[in-house]
Amino acid sequence: MPYNQGMEDRFRLLEKDLRRLVEATFGHVPDLPFPVDAVSEQMVQEVANAIKRTEDGKEFAPDQLTLSMHPTDADSILKVMPRLQLDVTSRLREILGRLGYQTVREPHVTLATDPTVARWEVRVFAWHSSNPAQAPSATGQAVEAGADRPARGAFVIVEGKRHFPLTKPVISVGRRHDNDLILSDPHVSRRHAEFRLLAGTYIIVDLGSTSGTYVNGRQITQHLLEPGDVISIATVQLIYGEDAGGPPGQTSPYAPPYQSSPDRDLITPHYLKKLNIKTKPEPKG
């Protein structure tokens, strides 16, 4: 497929806008040695490398972007910018939409934590939640009931650390200990939401919770799940996936919060790419 001047000009605008996004978001964070220039460069590279063109000439940008950093650094940044993920997601959506890039799903930016990452090092990766060549022509269709055939290898990654397989027709989520998936965050309702199996796939349904249920940054009452969807329940983040072979082997199994486990702090490598980012030294004291 020929690469014309219009595509090249659009990419240059994308490059400029992504750099501005990073600078505007992190450039004025006080007293934090955040590697703005390096992260900006790597974000541009990741998004550019992931852009795909279909046979009919449409250009699809990646709809999932993750910044992974040490938990202490993430906490420091979120204290200053508690709405970081929502704000960056909103800006990314605006940039891609204005430049005419398509995405399989609505873009979503995730700030992930990884204790194996060095202080003030950042790992960036971007991907498509599904193949753009197989993207459906319409979205947002109503969910209809059907045969309860289990989704093949359906699971959620809990806070980037543990996997929880979805194997029942109805799976309850909440703070109370009689739920299937127990989330101990005090802002999670006692019975917050349910995963329900319909027509061979799962939907998530909010049960009138106090803090609400969000998918890819938007509040929902019910939502038909697709691999790559990011579910936010209070401050707890879940990532939905499907794999006939089961959840990633590197991820430790889910254990309820009241049970001890030596592997609770392991994090899923999850296709992370170690980037050669020059980091500033950790502040003394």
mmCIF file of C-alpha atoms in Angstrom:
data_model
loop_
_atom_site.group_PDB
_atom_site.id
_atom_site.type_symbol
_atom_site.label_atom_id
_atom_site.label_comp_id
_atom_site.label_asym_id
_atom_site.label_seq_id
_atom_site.Cartn_x
_atom_site.Cartn_y
_atom_site.Cartn_z
ATOM 1 C CA MET A 1 0.000 0.000 0.000
ATOM 2 C CA PRO A 2 1.597 3.323 -1.019
ATOM 3 C CA TYR A 3 2.672 5.649 1.742
ATOM 4 C CA ASN A 4 1.526 9.063 0.525
ATOM 5 C CA GLN A 5 2.424 12.587 1.618
ATOM 6 C CA GLY A 6 -0.838 12.980 3.547
ATOM 7 C CA MET A 7 -0.040 10.010 5.766
ATOM 8 C CA GLU A 8 3.457 11.317 6.413
ATOM 9 C CA ASP A 9 2.154 14.766 7.348
ATOM 10 C CA ARG A 10 -0.427 13.240 9.662
ATOM 11 C CA PHE A 11 2.241 11.171 11.403
ATOM 12 C CA ARG A 12 4.368 14.288 11.958
ATOM 13 C CA LEU A 13 1.387 15.970 13.610
ATOM 14 C CA LEU A 14 0.819 12.866 15.739
ATOM 15 C CA GLU A 15 4.451 12.897 16.830
ATOM 16 C CA LYS A 16 4.243 16.568 17.797
ATOM 17 C CA ASP A 17 0.958 16.148 19.682
ATOM 18 C CA LEU A 18 2.163 13.113 21.652
ATOM 19 C CA ARG A 19 5.260 15.015 22.770
ATOM 20 C CA ARG A 20 3.066 17.904 23.875
ATOM 21 C CA LEU A 21 0.807 15.494 25.738
ATOM 22 C CA VAL A 22 3.683 14.096 27.815
ATOM 23 C CA GLU A 23 5.204 17.516 28.444
ATOM 24 C CA ALA A 24 1.880 19.040 29.459
ATOM 25 C CA THR A 25 1.099 16.130 31.762
ATOM 26 C CA PHE A 26 4.435 15.549 33.489
ATOM 27 C CA GLY A 27 6.584 18.561 32.646
ATOM 28 C CA HIS A 28 5.412 20.682 35.549
ATOM 29 C CA VAL A 29 5.325 18.045 38.278
ATOM 30 C CA PRO A 30 7.215 19.658 41.183
ATOM 31 C CA ASP A 31 10.243 17.973 42.769
ATOM 32 C CA LEU A 32 9.846 14.721 40.832
ATOM 33 C CA PRO A 33 12.695 13.555 38.552
ATOM 34 C CA PHE A 34 10.329 12.220 35.900
ATOM 35 C CA PRO A 35 12.160 11.469 32.590
ATOM 36 C CA VAL A 36 9.833 13.580 30.421
ATOM 37 C CA ASP A 37 11.933 13.627 27.246
ATOM 38 C CA ALA A 38 12.696 9.910 27.330
ATOM 39 C CA VAL A 39 9.077 8.915 27.963
ATOM 40 C CA SER A 40 7.908 11.266 25.223
ATOM 41 C CA GLU A 41 10.337 9.693 22.743
ATOM 42 C CA GLN A 42 9.344 6.148 23.634
ATOM 43 C CA MET A 43 5.611 6.903 23.540
ATOM 44 C CA VAL A 44 6.000 8.234 20.004
ATOM 45 C CA GLN A 45 7.970 5.136 18.989
ATOM 46 C CA GLU A 46 5.484 2.722 20.563
ATOM 47 C CA VAL A 47 2.412 4.322 18.993
ATOM 48 C CA ALA A 48 4.092 4.716 15.602
ATOM 49 C CA ASN A 49 5.306 1.110 15.519
ATOM 50 C CA ALA A 50 1.827 -0.152 16.407
ATOM 51 C CA ILE A 51 -0.108 1.747 13.702
ATOM 52 C CA LYS A 52 -1.636 -0.687 11.215
ATOM 53 C CA ARG A 53 -3.197 -0.074 7.818
ATOM 54 C CA THR A 54 -5.950 -2.326 6.534
ATOM 55 C CA GLU A 55 -6.467 -3.338 2.910
ATOM 56 C CA ASP A 56 -9.088 -0.629 2.438
ATOM 57 C CA GLY A 57 -6.560 2.054 3.458
ATOM 58 C CA LYS A 58 -7.782 2.776 6.986
ATOM 59 C CA GLU A 59 -5.098 3.511 9.591
ATOM 60 C CA PHE A 60 -5.642 2.083 13.074
ATOM 61 C CA ALA A 61 -3.731 3.467 16.041
ATOM 62 C CA PRO A 62 -3.249 1.265 19.139
ATOM 63 C CA ASP A 63 -6.111 1.595 21.601
ATOM 64 C CA GLN A 64 -4.195 0.450 24.701
ATOM 65 C CA LEU A 65 -1.230 2.364 26.153
ATOM 66 C CA THR A 66 0.466 1.526 29.459
ATOM 67 C CA LEU A 67 3.061 3.383 31.509
ATOM 68 C CA SER A 68 4.627 1.050 34.057
ATOM 69 C CA MET A 69 6.787 2.319 36.903
ATOM 70 C CA HIS A 70 7.919 1.595 40.440
ATOM 71 C CA PRO A 71 4.993 1.654 42.944
ATOM 72 C CA THR A 72 6.607 4.423 45.012
ATOM 73 C CA ASP A 73 6.947 6.637 41.934
ATOM 74 C CA ALA A 74 3.364 5.950 40.869
ATOM 75 C CA ASP A 75 2.112 6.895 44.339
ATOM 76 C CA SER A 76 4.101 10.153 44.238
ATOM 77 C CA ILE A 77 2.653 11.087 40.849
ATOM 78 C CA LEU A 78 -0.930 10.157 41.728
ATOM 79 C CA LYS A 79 -0.787 12.337 44.854
ATOM 80 C CA VAL A 80 -0.154 15.297 42.570
ATOM 81 C CA MET A 81 -2.361 14.124 39.683
ATOM 82 C CA PRO A 82 -5.081 11.777 40.996
ATOM 83 C CA ARG A 83 -6.942 11.898 37.649
ATOM 84 C CA LEU A 84 -3.830 11.089 35.624
ATOM 85 C CA GLN A 85 -5.208 8.051 33.759
ATOM 86 C CA LEU A 86 -8.513 9.721 32.877
ATOM 87 C CA ASP A 87 -6.860 12.980 31.787
ATOM 88 C CA VAL A 88 -4.219 11.317 29.585
ATOM 89 C CA THR A 89 -6.842 8.985 28.113
ATOM 90 C CA SER A 90 -9.059 11.961 27.254
ATOM 91 C CA ARG A 91 -6.186 13.817 25.586
ATOM 92 C CA LEU A 92 -5.109 10.750 23.622
ATOM 93 C CA ARG A 93 -8.657 10.194 22.368
ATOM 94 C CA GLU A 94 -8.830 13.819 21.242
ATOM 95 C CA ILE A 95 -5.488 13.634 19.415
ATOM 96 C CA LEU A 96 -6.265 10.416 17.539
ATOM 97 C CA GLY A 97 -9.773 11.551 16.649
ATOM 98 C CA ARG A 98 -8.655 14.960 15.410
ATOM 99 C CA LEU A 99 -5.962 13.426 13.197
ATOM 100 C CA GLY A 100 -8.371 10.863 11.747
ATOM 101 C CA TYR A 101 -6.841 7.682 13.154
ATOM 102 C CA GLN A 102 -9.244 4.852 13.867
ATOM 103 C CA THR A 103 -9.061 2.471 16.828
ATOM 104 C CA VAL A 104 -10.604 -0.949 17.414
ATOM 105 C CA ARG A 105 -11.862 0.173 20.840
ATOM 106 C CA GLU A 106 -11.922 3.550 22.544
ATOM 107 C CA PRO A 107 -8.336 4.399 23.562
ATOM 108 C CA HIS A 108 -7.375 3.824 27.168
ATOM 109 C CA VAL A 109 -4.226 4.742 29.106
ATOM 110 C CA THR A 110 -3.195 2.731 32.163
ATOM 111 C CA LEU A 111 -0.664 3.621 34.849
ATOM 112 C CA ALA A 112 0.676 0.256 36.040
ATOM 113 C CA THR A 113 3.032 -0.511 38.918
ATOM 114 C CA ASP A 114 5.903 -2.985 38.859
ATOM 115 C CA PRO A 115 8.248 -3.385 41.857
ATOM 116 C CA THR A 116 10.959 -4.767 39.542
ATOM 117 C CA VAL A 117 11.248 -1.433 37.740
ATOM 118 C CA ALA A 118 14.051 0.849 38.973
ATOM 119 C CA ARG A 119 13.134 4.128 40.631
ATOM 120 C CA TRP A 120 12.182 6.734 38.008
ATOM 121 C CA GLU A 121 12.480 4.272 35.180
ATOM 122 C CA VAL A 122 9.402 3.979 32.956
ATOM 123 C CA ARG A 123 8.328 1.139 30.701
ATOM 124 C CA VAL A 124 5.935 2.059 27.907
ATOM 125 C CA PHE A 125 4.042 -0.257 25.602
ATOM 126 C CA ALA A 126 1.127 0.083 23.214
ATOM 127 C CA TRP A 127 -1.042 -2.531 21.552
ATOM 128 C CA HIS A 128 -4.362 -3.243 19.843
ATOM 129 C CA SER A 129 -6.979 -4.994 21.970
ATOM 130 C CA SER A 130 -7.867 -7.029 18.868
ATOM 131 C CA ASN A 131 -6.869 -7.317 15.222
ATOM 132 C CA PRO A 132 -7.909 -4.163 13.276
ATOM 133 C CA ALA A 133 -8.416 -6.293 10.159
ATOM 134 C CA GLN A 134 -11.167 -8.128 12.011
ATOM 135 C CA ALA A 135 -12.733 -5.068 13.653
ATOM 136 C CA PRO A 136 -16.550 -5.189 13.694
ATOM 137 C CA SER A 137 -18.423 -2.690 11.542
ATOM 138 C CA ALA A 138 -20.703 -1.671 14.405
ATOM 139 C CA THR A 139 -20.248 -1.330 18.147
ATOM 140 C CA GLY A 140 -22.470 -0.797 21.140
ATOM 141 C CA GLN A 141 -25.083 -3.376 20.142
ATOM 142 C CA ALA A 142 -27.485 -4.524 22.843
ATOM 143 C CA VAL A 143 -26.550 -7.639 24.772
ATOM 144 C CA GLU A 144 -28.959 -10.494 24.168
ATOM 145 C CA ALA A 145 -29.329 -13.656 26.184
ATOM 146 C CA GLY A 146 -28.269 -16.925 24.622
ATOM 147 C CA ALA A 147 -26.815 -20.308 25.376
ATOM 148 C CA ASP A 148 -24.545 -20.216 28.428
ATOM 149 C CA ARG A 149 -21.481 -21.586 26.735
ATOM 150 C CA PRO A 150 -18.443 -20.484 28.740
ATOM 151 C CA ALA A 151 -16.082 -18.014 27.099
ATOM 152 C CA ARG A 152 -12.895 -19.895 26.259
ATOM 153 C CA GLY A 153 -10.252 -19.236 28.885
ATOM 154 C CA ALA A 154 -11.906 -16.072 30.214
ATOM 155 C CA PHE A 155 -10.144 -14.433 33.145
ATOM 156 C CA VAL A 156 -9.365 -11.097 34.776
ATOM 157 C CA ILE A 157 -5.993 -9.800 35.942
ATOM 158 C CA VAL A 158 -6.485 -8.299 39.424
ATOM 159 C CA GLU A 159 -4.416 -5.131 39.969
ATOM 160 C CA GLY A 160 -1.780 -6.356 37.524
ATOM 161 C CA LYS A 161 -0.687 -9.059 39.968
ATOM 162 C CA ARG A 162 -3.008 -12.077 40.088
ATOM 163 C CA HIS A 163 -5.338 -13.868 37.715
ATOM 164 C CA PHE A 164 -8.897 -14.892 38.489
ATOM 165 C CA PRO A 165 -10.473 -17.387 36.028
ATOM 166 C CA LEU A 166 -14.110 -16.813 35.045
ATOM 167 C CA THR A 167 -15.676 -20.270 34.996
ATOM 168 C CA LYS A 168 -19.224 -19.819 36.358
ATOM 169 C CA PRO A 169 -22.358 -18.386 34.718
ATOM 170 C CA VAL A 170 -22.579 -15.690 37.426
ATOM 171 C CA ILE A 171 -19.570 -14.419 39.395
ATOM 172 C CA SER A 172 -20.129 -11.895 42.173
ATOM 173 C CA VAL A 173 -17.641 -9.137 42.959
ATOM 174 C CA GLY A 174 -17.564 -7.096 46.135
ATOM 175 C CA ARG A 175 -16.143 -6.423 49.571
ATOM 176 C CA ARG A 176 -18.166 -9.046 51.453
ATOM 177 C CA HIS A 177 -16.468 -12.391 52.051
ATOM 178 C CA ASP A 178 -19.242 -14.437 50.431
ATOM 179 C CA ASN A 179 -18.454 -12.973 46.979
ATOM 180 C CA ASP A 180 -16.603 -15.041 44.400
ATOM 181 C CA LEU A 181 -14.070 -12.253 43.781
ATOM 182 C CA ILE A 182 -13.387 -10.361 47.012
ATOM 183 C CA LEU A 183 -11.973 -6.831 46.808
ATOM 184 C CA SER A 184 -11.020 -5.415 50.201
ATOM 185 C CA ASP A 185 -10.910 -1.738 49.203
ATOM 186 C CA PRO A 186 -13.263 0.190 51.566
ATOM 187 C CA HIS A 187 -14.801 2.072 48.624
ATOM 188 C CA VAL A 188 -15.947 -1.194 47.023
ATOM 189 C CA SER A 189 -19.588 -1.982 47.853
ATOM 190 C CA ARG A 190 -20.424 -5.177 49.717
ATOM 191 C CA ARG A 191 -21.962 -6.546 46.513
ATOM 192 C CA HIS A 192 -20.595 -4.277 43.831
ATOM 193 C CA ALA A 193 -20.907 -6.005 40.447
ATOM 194 C CA GLU A 194 -21.364 -9.338 38.674
ATOM 195 C CA PHE A 195 -19.793 -11.040 35.698
ATOM 196 C CA ARG A 196 -22.610 -12.770 33.806
ATOM 197 C CA LEU A 197 -22.210 -15.305 31.031
ATOM 198 C CA LEU A 198 -24.484 -14.561 28.075
ATOM 199 C CA ALA A 199 -24.312 -16.029 24.576
ATOM 200 C CA GLY A 200 -20.886 -17.491 25.230
ATOM 201 C CA THR A 201 -19.202 -14.343 26.523
ATOM 202 C CA TYR A 202 -19.184 -12.286 29.689
ATOM 203 C CA ILE A 203 -20.778 -8.984 30.505
ATOM 204 C CA ILE A 204 -20.129 -7.002 33.655
ATOM 205 C CA VAL A 205 -23.151 -5.547 35.450
ATOM 206 C CA ASP A 206 -23.041 -2.880 38.162
ATOM 207 C CA LEU A 207 -25.330 -3.743 41.090
ATOM 208 C CA GLY A 208 -26.164 -0.172 42.083
ATOM 209 C CA SER A 209 -22.803 0.321 43.790
ATOM 210 C CA THR A 210 -21.906 3.529 45.615
ATOM 211 C CA SER A 211 -18.737 4.363 43.674
ATOM 212 C CA GLY A 212 -19.821 2.892 40.334
ATOM 213 C CA THR A 213 -18.199 0.541 37.837
ATOM 214 C CA TYR A 214 -16.102 1.848 34.950
ATOM 215 C CA VAL A 215 -14.883 0.174 31.752
ATOM 216 C CA ASN A 216 -12.106 1.916 29.831
ATOM 217 C CA GLY A 217 -12.700 5.078 31.840
ATOM 218 C CA ARG A 218 -16.469 5.282 31.294
ATOM 219 C CA GLN A 219 -19.141 4.508 33.876
ATOM 220 C CA ILE A 220 -21.422 1.636 32.901
ATOM 221 C CA THR A 221 -24.501 -0.176 34.132
ATOM 222 C CA GLN A 222 -23.699 -3.201 31.957
ATOM 223 C CA HIS A 223 -21.027 -3.792 29.347
ATOM 224 C CA LEU A 224 -20.224 -6.591 26.910
ATOM 225 C CA LEU A 225 -16.582 -7.426 27.646
ATOM 226 C CA GLU A 226 -13.827 -7.856 25.078
ATOM 227 C CA PRO A 227 -10.178 -8.797 25.645
ATOM 228 C CA GLY A 228 -8.183 -5.796 26.785
ATOM 229 C CA ASP A 229 -11.069 -4.053 28.553
ATOM 230 C CA VAL A 230 -9.904 -2.249 31.710
ATOM 231 C CA ILE A 231 -12.467 -2.445 34.530
ATOM 232 C CA SER A 232 -12.249 -0.014 37.455
ATOM 233 C CA ILE A 233 -14.095 -0.888 40.659
ATOM 234 C CA ALA A 234 -13.371 1.902 43.164
ATOM 235 C CA THR A 235 -9.549 2.033 43.116
ATOM 236 C CA VAL A 236 -9.152 -1.614 42.060
ATOM 237 C CA GLN A 237 -8.273 -2.263 38.421
ATOM 238 C CA LEU A 238 -9.116 -5.469 36.543
ATOM 239 C CA ILE A 239 -8.116 -6.347 32.977
ATOM 240 C CA TYR A 240 -10.364 -8.779 31.112
ATOM 241 C CA GLY A 241 -8.819 -11.383 28.857
ATOM 242 C CA GLU A 242 -9.625 -14.554 26.937
ATOM 243 C CA ASP A 243 -7.095 -17.262 26.114
ATOM 244 C CA ALA A 244 -7.931 -20.860 25.284
ATOM 245 C CA GLY A 245 -4.699 -21.851 27.020
ATOM 246 C CA GLY A 246 -5.707 -20.077 30.228
ATOM 247 C CA PRO A 247 -4.323 -16.964 31.956
ATOM 248 C CA PRO A 248 -0.635 -16.038 31.648
ATOM 249 C CA GLY A 249 1.552 -18.550 33.464
ATOM 250 C CA GLN A 250 3.665 -15.815 35.040
ATOM 251 C CA THR A 251 0.689 -14.507 37.007
ATOM 252 C CA SER A 252 0.049 -15.943 40.453
ATOM 253 C CA PRO A 253 -3.463 -17.300 41.127
ATOM 254 C CA TYR A 254 -6.015 -15.130 42.860
ATOM 255 C CA ALA A 255 -6.262 -15.508 46.639
ATOM 256 C CA PRO A 256 -8.867 -13.716 48.801
ATOM 257 C CA PRO A 257 -7.483 -10.714 50.719
ATOM 258 C CA TYR A 258 -7.808 -12.449 54.081
ATOM 259 C CA GLN A 259 -5.568 -15.348 53.034
ATOM 260 C CA SER A 260 -1.795 -14.990 53.064
ATOM 261 C CA SER A 261 0.229 -15.917 50.027
ATOM 262 C CA PRO A 262 3.975 -15.598 49.429
ATOM 263 C CA ASP A 263 3.315 -14.629 45.795
ATOM 264 C CA ARG A 264 0.827 -11.807 46.363
ATOM 265 C CA ASP A 265 3.270 -9.122 45.244
ATOM 266 C CA LEU A 266 4.280 -10.736 41.950
ATOM 267 C CA ILE A 267 3.283 -8.750 38.890
ATOM 268 C CA THR A 268 2.399 -10.072 35.464
ATOM 269 C CA PRO A 269 5.147 -9.294 32.916
ATOM 270 C CA HIS A 270 2.262 -8.977 30.430
ATOM 271 C CA TYR A 271 4.376 -8.319 27.303
ATOM 272 C CA LEU A 272 6.202 -5.419 28.956
ATOM 273 C CA LYS A 273 9.078 -4.034 26.914
ATOM 274 C CA LYS A 274 12.140 -2.857 28.812
ATOM 275 C CA LEU A 275 13.009 0.491 27.297
ATOM 276 C CA ASN A 276 16.438 2.079 27.320
ATOM 277 C CA ILE A 277 15.375 5.192 29.171
ATOM 278 C CA LYS A 278 17.972 7.352 30.861
ATOM 279 C CA THR A 279 16.788 8.018 34.368
ATOM 280 C CA LYS A 280 17.682 10.784 36.738
ATOM 281 C CA PRO A 281 19.228 9.807 40.078
ATOM 282 C CA GLU A 282 16.911 9.211 42.986
ATOM 283 C CA PRO A 283 16.672 12.319 45.215
ATOM 284 C CA LYS A 284 18.685 12.058 48.415
ATOM 285 C CA GLY A 285 16.952 12.059 51.729
#
